[in-house]
Short mmCIF file of C-alpha atoms and ligand atoms in Angstrom, two decimals:
data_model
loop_
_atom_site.label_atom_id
_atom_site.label_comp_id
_atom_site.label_asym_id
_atom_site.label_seq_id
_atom_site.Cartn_x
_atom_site.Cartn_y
_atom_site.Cartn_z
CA UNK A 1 92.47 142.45 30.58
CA UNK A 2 94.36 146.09 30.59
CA UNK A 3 93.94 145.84 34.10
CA UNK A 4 95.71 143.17 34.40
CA UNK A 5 98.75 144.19 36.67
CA UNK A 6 96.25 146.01 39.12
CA UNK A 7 93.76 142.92 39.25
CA UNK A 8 96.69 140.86 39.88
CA UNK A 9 98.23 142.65 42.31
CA UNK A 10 95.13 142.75 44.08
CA UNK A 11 95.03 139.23 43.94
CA UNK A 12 98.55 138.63 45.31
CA UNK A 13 97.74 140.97 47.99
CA UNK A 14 95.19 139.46 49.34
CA UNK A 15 96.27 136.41 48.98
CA UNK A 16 99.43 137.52 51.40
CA UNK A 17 96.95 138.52 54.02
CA UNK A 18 94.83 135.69 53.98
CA UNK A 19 98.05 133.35 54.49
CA UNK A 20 99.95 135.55 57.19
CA UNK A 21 96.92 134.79 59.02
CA UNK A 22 96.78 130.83 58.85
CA UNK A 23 97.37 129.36 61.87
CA UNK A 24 97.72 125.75 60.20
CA UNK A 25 98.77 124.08 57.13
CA UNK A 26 95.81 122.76 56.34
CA UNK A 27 94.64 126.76 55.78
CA UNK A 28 97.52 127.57 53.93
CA UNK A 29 96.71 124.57 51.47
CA UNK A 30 92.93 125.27 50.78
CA UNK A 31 94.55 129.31 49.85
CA UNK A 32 96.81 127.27 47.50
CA UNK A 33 94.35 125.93 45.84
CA UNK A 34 91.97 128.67 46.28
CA UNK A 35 94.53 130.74 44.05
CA UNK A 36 96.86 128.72 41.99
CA UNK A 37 94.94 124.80 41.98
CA UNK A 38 93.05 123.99 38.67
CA UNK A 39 90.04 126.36 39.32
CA UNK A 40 91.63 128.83 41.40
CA UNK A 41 91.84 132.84 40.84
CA UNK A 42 95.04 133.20 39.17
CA UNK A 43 94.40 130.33 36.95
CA UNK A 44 91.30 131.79 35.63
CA UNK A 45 93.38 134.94 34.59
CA UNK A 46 95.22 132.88 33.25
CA UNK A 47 92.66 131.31 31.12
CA UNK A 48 91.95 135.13 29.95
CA UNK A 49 95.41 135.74 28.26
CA UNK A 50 93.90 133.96 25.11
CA UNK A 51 91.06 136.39 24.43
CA UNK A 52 94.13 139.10 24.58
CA UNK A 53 95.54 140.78 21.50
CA UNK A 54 98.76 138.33 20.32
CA UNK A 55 100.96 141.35 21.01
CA UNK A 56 99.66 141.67 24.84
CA UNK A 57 99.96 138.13 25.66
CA UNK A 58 103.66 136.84 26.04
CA UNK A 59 104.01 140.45 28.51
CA UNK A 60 100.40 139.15 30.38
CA UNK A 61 102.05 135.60 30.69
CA UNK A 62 105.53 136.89 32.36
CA UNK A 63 103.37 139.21 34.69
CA UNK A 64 101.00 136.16 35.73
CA UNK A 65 104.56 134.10 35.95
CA UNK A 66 105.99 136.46 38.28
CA UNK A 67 103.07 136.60 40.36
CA UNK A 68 102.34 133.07 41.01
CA UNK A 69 105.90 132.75 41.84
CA UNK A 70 105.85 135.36 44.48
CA UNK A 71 102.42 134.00 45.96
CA UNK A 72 104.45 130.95 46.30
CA UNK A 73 107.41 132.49 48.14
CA UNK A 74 104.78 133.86 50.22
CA UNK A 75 103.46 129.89 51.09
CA UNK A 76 106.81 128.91 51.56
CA UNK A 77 107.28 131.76 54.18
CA UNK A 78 104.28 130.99 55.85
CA UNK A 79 104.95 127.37 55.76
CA UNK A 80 108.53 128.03 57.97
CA UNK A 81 106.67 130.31 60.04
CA UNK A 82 104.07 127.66 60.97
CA UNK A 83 107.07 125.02 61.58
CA UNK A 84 108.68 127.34 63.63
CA UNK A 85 105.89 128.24 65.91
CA UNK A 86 105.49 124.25 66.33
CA UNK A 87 108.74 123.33 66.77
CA UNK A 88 108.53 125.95 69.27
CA UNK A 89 105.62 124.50 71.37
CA UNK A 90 107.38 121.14 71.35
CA UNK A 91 110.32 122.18 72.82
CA UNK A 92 108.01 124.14 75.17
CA UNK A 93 106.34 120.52 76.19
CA UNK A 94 109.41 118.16 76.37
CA UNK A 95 109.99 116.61 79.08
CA UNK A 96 113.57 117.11 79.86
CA UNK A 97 114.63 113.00 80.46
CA UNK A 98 118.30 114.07 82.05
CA UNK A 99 116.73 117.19 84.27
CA UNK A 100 116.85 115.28 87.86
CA UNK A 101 113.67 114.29 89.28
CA UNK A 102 112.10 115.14 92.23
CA UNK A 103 112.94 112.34 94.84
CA UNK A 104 109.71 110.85 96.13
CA UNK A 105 109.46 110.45 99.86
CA UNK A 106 109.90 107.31 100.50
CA UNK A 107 109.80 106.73 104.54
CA UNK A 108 111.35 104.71 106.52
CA UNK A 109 110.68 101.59 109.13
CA UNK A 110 109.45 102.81 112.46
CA UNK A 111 112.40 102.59 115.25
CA UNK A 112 110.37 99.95 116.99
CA UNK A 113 109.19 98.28 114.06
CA UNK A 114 112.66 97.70 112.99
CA UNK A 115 113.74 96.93 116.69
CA UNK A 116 111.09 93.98 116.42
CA UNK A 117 111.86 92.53 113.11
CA UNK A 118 116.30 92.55 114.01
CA UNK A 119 115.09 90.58 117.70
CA UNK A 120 112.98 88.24 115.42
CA UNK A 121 115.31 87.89 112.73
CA UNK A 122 118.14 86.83 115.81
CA UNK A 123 115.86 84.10 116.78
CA UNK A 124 114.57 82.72 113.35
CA UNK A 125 118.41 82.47 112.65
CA UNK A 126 118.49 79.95 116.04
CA UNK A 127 115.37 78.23 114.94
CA UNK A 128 112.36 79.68 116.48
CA UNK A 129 109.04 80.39 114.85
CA UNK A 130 107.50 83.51 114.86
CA UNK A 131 103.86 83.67 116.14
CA UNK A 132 101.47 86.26 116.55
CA UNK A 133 98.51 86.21 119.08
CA UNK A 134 95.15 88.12 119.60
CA UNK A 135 95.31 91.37 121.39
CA UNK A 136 92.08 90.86 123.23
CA UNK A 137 92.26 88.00 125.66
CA UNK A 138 90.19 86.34 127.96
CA UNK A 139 91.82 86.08 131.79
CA UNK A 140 92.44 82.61 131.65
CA UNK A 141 95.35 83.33 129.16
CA UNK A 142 96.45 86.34 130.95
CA UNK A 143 96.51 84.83 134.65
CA UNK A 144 94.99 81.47 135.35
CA UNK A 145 96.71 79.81 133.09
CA UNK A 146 100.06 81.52 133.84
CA UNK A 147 99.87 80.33 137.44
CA UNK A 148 98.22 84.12 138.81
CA UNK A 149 94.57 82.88 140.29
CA UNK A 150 92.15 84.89 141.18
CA UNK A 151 92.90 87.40 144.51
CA UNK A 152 96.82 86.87 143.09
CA UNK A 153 98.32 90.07 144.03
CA UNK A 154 100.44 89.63 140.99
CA UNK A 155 97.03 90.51 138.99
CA UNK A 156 97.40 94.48 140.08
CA UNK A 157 101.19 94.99 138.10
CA UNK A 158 99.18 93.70 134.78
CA UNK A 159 95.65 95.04 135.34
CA UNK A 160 94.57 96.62 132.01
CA UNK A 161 91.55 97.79 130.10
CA UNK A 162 88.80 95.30 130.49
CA UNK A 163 86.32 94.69 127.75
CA UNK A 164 83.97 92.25 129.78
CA UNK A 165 84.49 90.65 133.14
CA UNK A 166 86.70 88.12 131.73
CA UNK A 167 88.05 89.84 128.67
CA UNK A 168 90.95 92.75 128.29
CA UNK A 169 93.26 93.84 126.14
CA UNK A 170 96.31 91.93 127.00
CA UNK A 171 98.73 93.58 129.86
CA UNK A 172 101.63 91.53 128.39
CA UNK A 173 102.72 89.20 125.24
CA UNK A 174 102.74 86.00 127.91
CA UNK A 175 99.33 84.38 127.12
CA UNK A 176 101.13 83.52 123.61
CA UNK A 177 103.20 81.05 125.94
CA UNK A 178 100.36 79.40 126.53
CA UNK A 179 98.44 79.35 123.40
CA UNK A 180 101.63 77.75 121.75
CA UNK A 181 102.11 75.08 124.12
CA UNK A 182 98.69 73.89 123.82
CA UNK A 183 98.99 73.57 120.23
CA UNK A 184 102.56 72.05 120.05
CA UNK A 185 104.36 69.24 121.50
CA UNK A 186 107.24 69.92 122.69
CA UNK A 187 110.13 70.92 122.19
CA UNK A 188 108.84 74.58 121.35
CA UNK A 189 110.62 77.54 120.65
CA UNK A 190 109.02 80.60 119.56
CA UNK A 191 109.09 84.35 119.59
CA UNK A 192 105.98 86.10 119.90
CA UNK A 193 105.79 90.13 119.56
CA UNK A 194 102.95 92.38 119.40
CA UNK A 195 101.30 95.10 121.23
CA UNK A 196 100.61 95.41 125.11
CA UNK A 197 98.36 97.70 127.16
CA UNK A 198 98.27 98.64 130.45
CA UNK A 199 96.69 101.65 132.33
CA UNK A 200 99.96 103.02 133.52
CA UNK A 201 100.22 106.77 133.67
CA UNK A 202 102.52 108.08 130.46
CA UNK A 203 105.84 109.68 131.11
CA UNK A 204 109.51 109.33 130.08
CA UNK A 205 109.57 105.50 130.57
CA UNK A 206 105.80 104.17 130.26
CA UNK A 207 103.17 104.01 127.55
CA UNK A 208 99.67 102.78 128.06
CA UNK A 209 100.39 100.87 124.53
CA UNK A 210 103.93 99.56 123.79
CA UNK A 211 105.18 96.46 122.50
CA UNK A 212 106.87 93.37 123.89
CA UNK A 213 108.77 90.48 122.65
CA UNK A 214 108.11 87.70 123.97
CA UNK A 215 110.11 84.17 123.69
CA UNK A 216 109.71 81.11 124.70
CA UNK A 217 111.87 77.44 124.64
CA UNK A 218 110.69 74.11 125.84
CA UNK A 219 112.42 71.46 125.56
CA UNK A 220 114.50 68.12 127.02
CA UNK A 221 117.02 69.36 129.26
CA UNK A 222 117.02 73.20 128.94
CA UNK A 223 118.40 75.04 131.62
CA UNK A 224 118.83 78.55 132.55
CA UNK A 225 122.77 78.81 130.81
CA UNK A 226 120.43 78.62 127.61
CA UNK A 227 118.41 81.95 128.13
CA UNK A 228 121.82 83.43 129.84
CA UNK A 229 123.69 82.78 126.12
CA UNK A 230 120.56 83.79 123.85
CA UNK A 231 119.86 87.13 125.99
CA UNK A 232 123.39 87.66 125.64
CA UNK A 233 123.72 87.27 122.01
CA UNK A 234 120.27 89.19 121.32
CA UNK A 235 121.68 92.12 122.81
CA UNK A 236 124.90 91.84 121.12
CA UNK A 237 123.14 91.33 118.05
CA UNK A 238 120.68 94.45 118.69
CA UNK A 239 123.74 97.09 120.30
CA UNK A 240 126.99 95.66 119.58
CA UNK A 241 129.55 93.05 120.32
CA UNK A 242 130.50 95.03 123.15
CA UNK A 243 127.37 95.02 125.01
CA UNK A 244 126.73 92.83 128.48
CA UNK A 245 123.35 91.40 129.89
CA UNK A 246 123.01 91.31 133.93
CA UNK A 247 119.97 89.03 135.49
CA UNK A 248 118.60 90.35 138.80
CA UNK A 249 116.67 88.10 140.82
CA UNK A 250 113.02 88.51 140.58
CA UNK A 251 109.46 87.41 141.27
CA UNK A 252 107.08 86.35 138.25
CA UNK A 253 104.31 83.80 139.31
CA UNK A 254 105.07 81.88 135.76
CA UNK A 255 108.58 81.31 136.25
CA UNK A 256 110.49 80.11 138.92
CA UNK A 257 113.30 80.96 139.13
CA UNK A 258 112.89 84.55 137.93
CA UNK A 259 115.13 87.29 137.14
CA UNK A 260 115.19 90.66 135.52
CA UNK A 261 117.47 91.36 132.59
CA UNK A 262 119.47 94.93 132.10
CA UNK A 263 121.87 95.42 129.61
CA UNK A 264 124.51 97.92 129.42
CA UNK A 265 123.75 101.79 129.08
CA UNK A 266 124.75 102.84 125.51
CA UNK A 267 124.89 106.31 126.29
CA UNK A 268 127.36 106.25 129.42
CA UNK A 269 128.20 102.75 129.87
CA UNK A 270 128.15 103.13 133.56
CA UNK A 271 130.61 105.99 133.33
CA UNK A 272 127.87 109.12 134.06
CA UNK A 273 126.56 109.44 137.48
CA UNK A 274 123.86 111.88 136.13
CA UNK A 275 123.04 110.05 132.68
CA UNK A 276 119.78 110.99 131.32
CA UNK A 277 119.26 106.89 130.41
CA UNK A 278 120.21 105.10 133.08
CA UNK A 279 120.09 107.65 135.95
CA UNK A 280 123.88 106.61 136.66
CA UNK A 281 123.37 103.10 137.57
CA UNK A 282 124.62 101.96 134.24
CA UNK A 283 122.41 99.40 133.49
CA UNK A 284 119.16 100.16 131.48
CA UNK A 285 115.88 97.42 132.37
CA UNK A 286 114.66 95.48 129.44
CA UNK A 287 112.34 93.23 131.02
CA UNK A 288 111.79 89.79 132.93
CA UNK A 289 112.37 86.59 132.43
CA UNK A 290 112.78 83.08 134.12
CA UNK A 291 112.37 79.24 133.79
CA UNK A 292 108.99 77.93 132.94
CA UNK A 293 106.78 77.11 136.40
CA UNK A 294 106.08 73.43 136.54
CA UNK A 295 102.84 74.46 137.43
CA UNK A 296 102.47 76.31 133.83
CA UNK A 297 103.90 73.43 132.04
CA UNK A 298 101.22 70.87 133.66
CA UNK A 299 98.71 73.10 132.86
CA UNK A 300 99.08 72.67 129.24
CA UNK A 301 99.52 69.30 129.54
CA UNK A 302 103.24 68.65 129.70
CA UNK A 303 105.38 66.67 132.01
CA UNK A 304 107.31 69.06 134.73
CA UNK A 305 109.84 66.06 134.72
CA UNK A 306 110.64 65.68 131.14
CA UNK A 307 110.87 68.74 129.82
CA UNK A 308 111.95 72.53 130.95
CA UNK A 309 112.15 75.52 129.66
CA UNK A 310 112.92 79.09 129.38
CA UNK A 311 110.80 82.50 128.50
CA UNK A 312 111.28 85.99 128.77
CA UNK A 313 109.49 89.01 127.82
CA UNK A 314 110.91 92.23 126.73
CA UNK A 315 109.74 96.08 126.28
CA UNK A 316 110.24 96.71 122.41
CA UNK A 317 110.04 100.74 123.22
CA UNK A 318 112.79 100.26 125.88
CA UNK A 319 114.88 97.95 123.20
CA UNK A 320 114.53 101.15 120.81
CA UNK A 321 115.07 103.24 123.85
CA UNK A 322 118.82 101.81 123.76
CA UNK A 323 119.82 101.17 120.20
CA UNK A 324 118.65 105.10 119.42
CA UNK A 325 120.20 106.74 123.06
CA UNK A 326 116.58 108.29 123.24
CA UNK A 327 115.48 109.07 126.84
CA UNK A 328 111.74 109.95 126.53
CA UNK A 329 109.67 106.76 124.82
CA UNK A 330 106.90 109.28 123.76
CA UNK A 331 108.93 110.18 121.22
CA UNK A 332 108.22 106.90 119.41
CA UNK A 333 104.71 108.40 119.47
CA UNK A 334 104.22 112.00 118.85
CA UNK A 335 104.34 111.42 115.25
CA UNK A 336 107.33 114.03 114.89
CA UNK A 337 108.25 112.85 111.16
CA UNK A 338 111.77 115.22 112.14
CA UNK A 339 112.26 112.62 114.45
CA UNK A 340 111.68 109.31 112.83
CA UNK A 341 113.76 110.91 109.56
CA UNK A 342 116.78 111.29 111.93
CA UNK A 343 116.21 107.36 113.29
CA UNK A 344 115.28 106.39 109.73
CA UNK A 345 118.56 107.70 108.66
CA UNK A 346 120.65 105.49 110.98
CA UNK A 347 118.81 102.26 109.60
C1 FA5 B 401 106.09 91.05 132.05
O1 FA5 B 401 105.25 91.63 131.36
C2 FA5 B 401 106.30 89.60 131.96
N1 FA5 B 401 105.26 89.00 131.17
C3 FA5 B 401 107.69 89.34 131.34
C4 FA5 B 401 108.09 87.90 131.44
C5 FA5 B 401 107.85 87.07 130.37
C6 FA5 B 401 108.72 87.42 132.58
C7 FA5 B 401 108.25 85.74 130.42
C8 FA5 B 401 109.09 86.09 132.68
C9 FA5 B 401 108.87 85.27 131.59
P1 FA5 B 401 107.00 93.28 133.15
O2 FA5 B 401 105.71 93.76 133.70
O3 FA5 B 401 108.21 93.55 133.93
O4 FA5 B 401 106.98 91.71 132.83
O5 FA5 B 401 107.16 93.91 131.70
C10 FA5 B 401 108.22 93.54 130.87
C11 FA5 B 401 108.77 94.74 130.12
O6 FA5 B 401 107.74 95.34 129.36
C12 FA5 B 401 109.27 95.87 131.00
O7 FA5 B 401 110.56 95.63 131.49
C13 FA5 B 401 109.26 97.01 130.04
O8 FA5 B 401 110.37 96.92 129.18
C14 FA5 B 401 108.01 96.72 129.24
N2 FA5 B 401 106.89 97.51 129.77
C15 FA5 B 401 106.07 97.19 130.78
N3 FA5 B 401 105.16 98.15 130.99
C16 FA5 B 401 105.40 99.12 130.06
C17 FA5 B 401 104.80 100.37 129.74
N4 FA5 B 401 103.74 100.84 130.39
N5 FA5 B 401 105.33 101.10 128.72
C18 FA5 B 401 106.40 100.63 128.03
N6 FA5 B 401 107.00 99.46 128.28
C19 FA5 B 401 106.52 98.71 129.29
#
């Protein structure tokens, strides 16, 4: 034991090494009790100070003292070094709960979409149903039945993509007029939108698929005032208080008498000669309309002489066309998310 001081310090360095390189507690604990636990190095010095001379021992004591009390500043050290680091690395990984987030995109309702659900919404607040019909139809929907027979020249404005001699996609939302009134007594009074096709050449005021609204009343006693005063509300309701509805006389083989409707232009309000809408007429086309043919109402099996009625059908595109002042309708179709953002903003 009279190298005592040099064993120990030997001890107490190594010791210091082996903890400055823990990289956990649990390390630093198993060189705790490596060194100073029950069976550990320093203890078993320790152990030796009784086979010292009595005159050596109480100096061997204080020097073993000292030692294990600066192995365990050394622990303690390490320990606040290894709490550090971690509380380090935590703060590295927190999520920040008051940093603002990153807004998701959310979208928006396509102009048209929106342009069909506000004409809907109008009429379900007057009491129609909403009903939706199949996009393929046979011609009996499309024409017989609407009073256009065969060799009609009528046929050649709605001639469309034909699946089978007597099947094509439907050239207008009108067949739904039918289908209803089959099903229903009257009084009726729907609104039926969905998508059209015809093979019309594309530019700034046709699509080869669009939409159309179409609406329908049957009842005791309805007369043309009735479609004047709900056209005239829908397109208040759709462009504002301020807007008027014209009805030019017209020919459609399912109503008689027929008439197309044109509301005012947004953009100039009759008040441009060169307006990029309306071409300076002031009046922008939304689509026909007309009393119910007695010869359509027999045909599904009601009485020309007890009941009337009114329909129209309208371009959704063109209704869009207004609200939004946008004078191209392809842009409701090139997919130019710039585009739809700026409508989607105005919702
Ligand atoms: C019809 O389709 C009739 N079924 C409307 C009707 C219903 C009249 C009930 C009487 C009673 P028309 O072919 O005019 O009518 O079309 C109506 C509207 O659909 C047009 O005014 C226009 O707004 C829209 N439309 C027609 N063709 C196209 C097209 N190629 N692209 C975009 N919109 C179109």
């Amino acid at each position: 034991m009279n190298d005592l001081p040099a064993s120990l310090e030997t001890v107490r360095a190594r010791f210091a090494e082996a903890a400055a390189a823990a990289s956990n507690e649990e390390t630093l604990e198993e060189l705790r009790v490596a060194y100073l636990g029950r069976s550990g190095e320093v203890t078993a010095i320790r152990r030796g100070i009784g086979r010292l001379p009595p005159p050596q021992r109480p100096g061997a004591g204080k020097a073993i003292n000292d030692a294990v009390a600066a192995m365990e500043d050394v622990l303690a050290q390490n320990r606040d070094r290894l709490a550090a680091r971690s509380a380090q690395e935590a703060l590295a990984q927190r999520i920040d709960v008051t940093f603002p987030a990153t807004r998701p995109a959310l979208g928006s309702l396509h102009p048209v979409r929106r342009i069909i659900d506000d004409a809907c919404a109008y009429f379900e607040r007057h009491g129609f149903a909403i009903v939706l019909g199949p996009e393929l139809e046979p011609d009996y929907y499309n024409f017989d039945a609407l009073n256009i027979p065969a060799e009609h020249p009528a046929r050649e404005g709605f001639d469309s993509f034909w699946i089978r001699d007597d099947l094509l996609l439907r050239p207008h939302t009108s067949p739904m007029q039918i289908r209803t009134m089959q099903r229903h007594h009257p009084p009726v009074a729907i609104v039926a939108p969905g998508k059209c096709y015809r093979r019309d050449a594309v530019d700034a005021r046709h699509l080869f698929q669009f939409h159309q609204i179409e609406g329908l009343l049957v009842a005791e006693g309805v007369h043309f005032g009735h479609l004047k005063g709900m056209l005239d509300g829908l397109c208040r309701a759709l462009f504002g208080e301020s807007q008027r509805v014209r009805f030019r006389p017209s020919f459609f083989p399912f109503t008689e008498p027929s008439a197309e409707v044109d509301t005012t232009c947004p953009k100039c309000r009759g008040e441009a000669p060169a307006c990029s809408m309306c071409g300076g007429s002031g009046w922008i086309e939304l689509g026909g309309a007309g009393m119910v043919h007695p010869n359509v109402l027999r045909e599904v099996g009601y009485d020309p002489n007890a009941v009337s009625g009114w329909a129209f059908g309208f371009g959704a595109e063109r209704l869009a066309l207004t609200r939004y002042e946008v004078d191209d309708i392809r842009r409701f179709v090139d997919g130019d998310v710039d585009f739809l953002e700026q409508l989607g903003a105005l919702a």
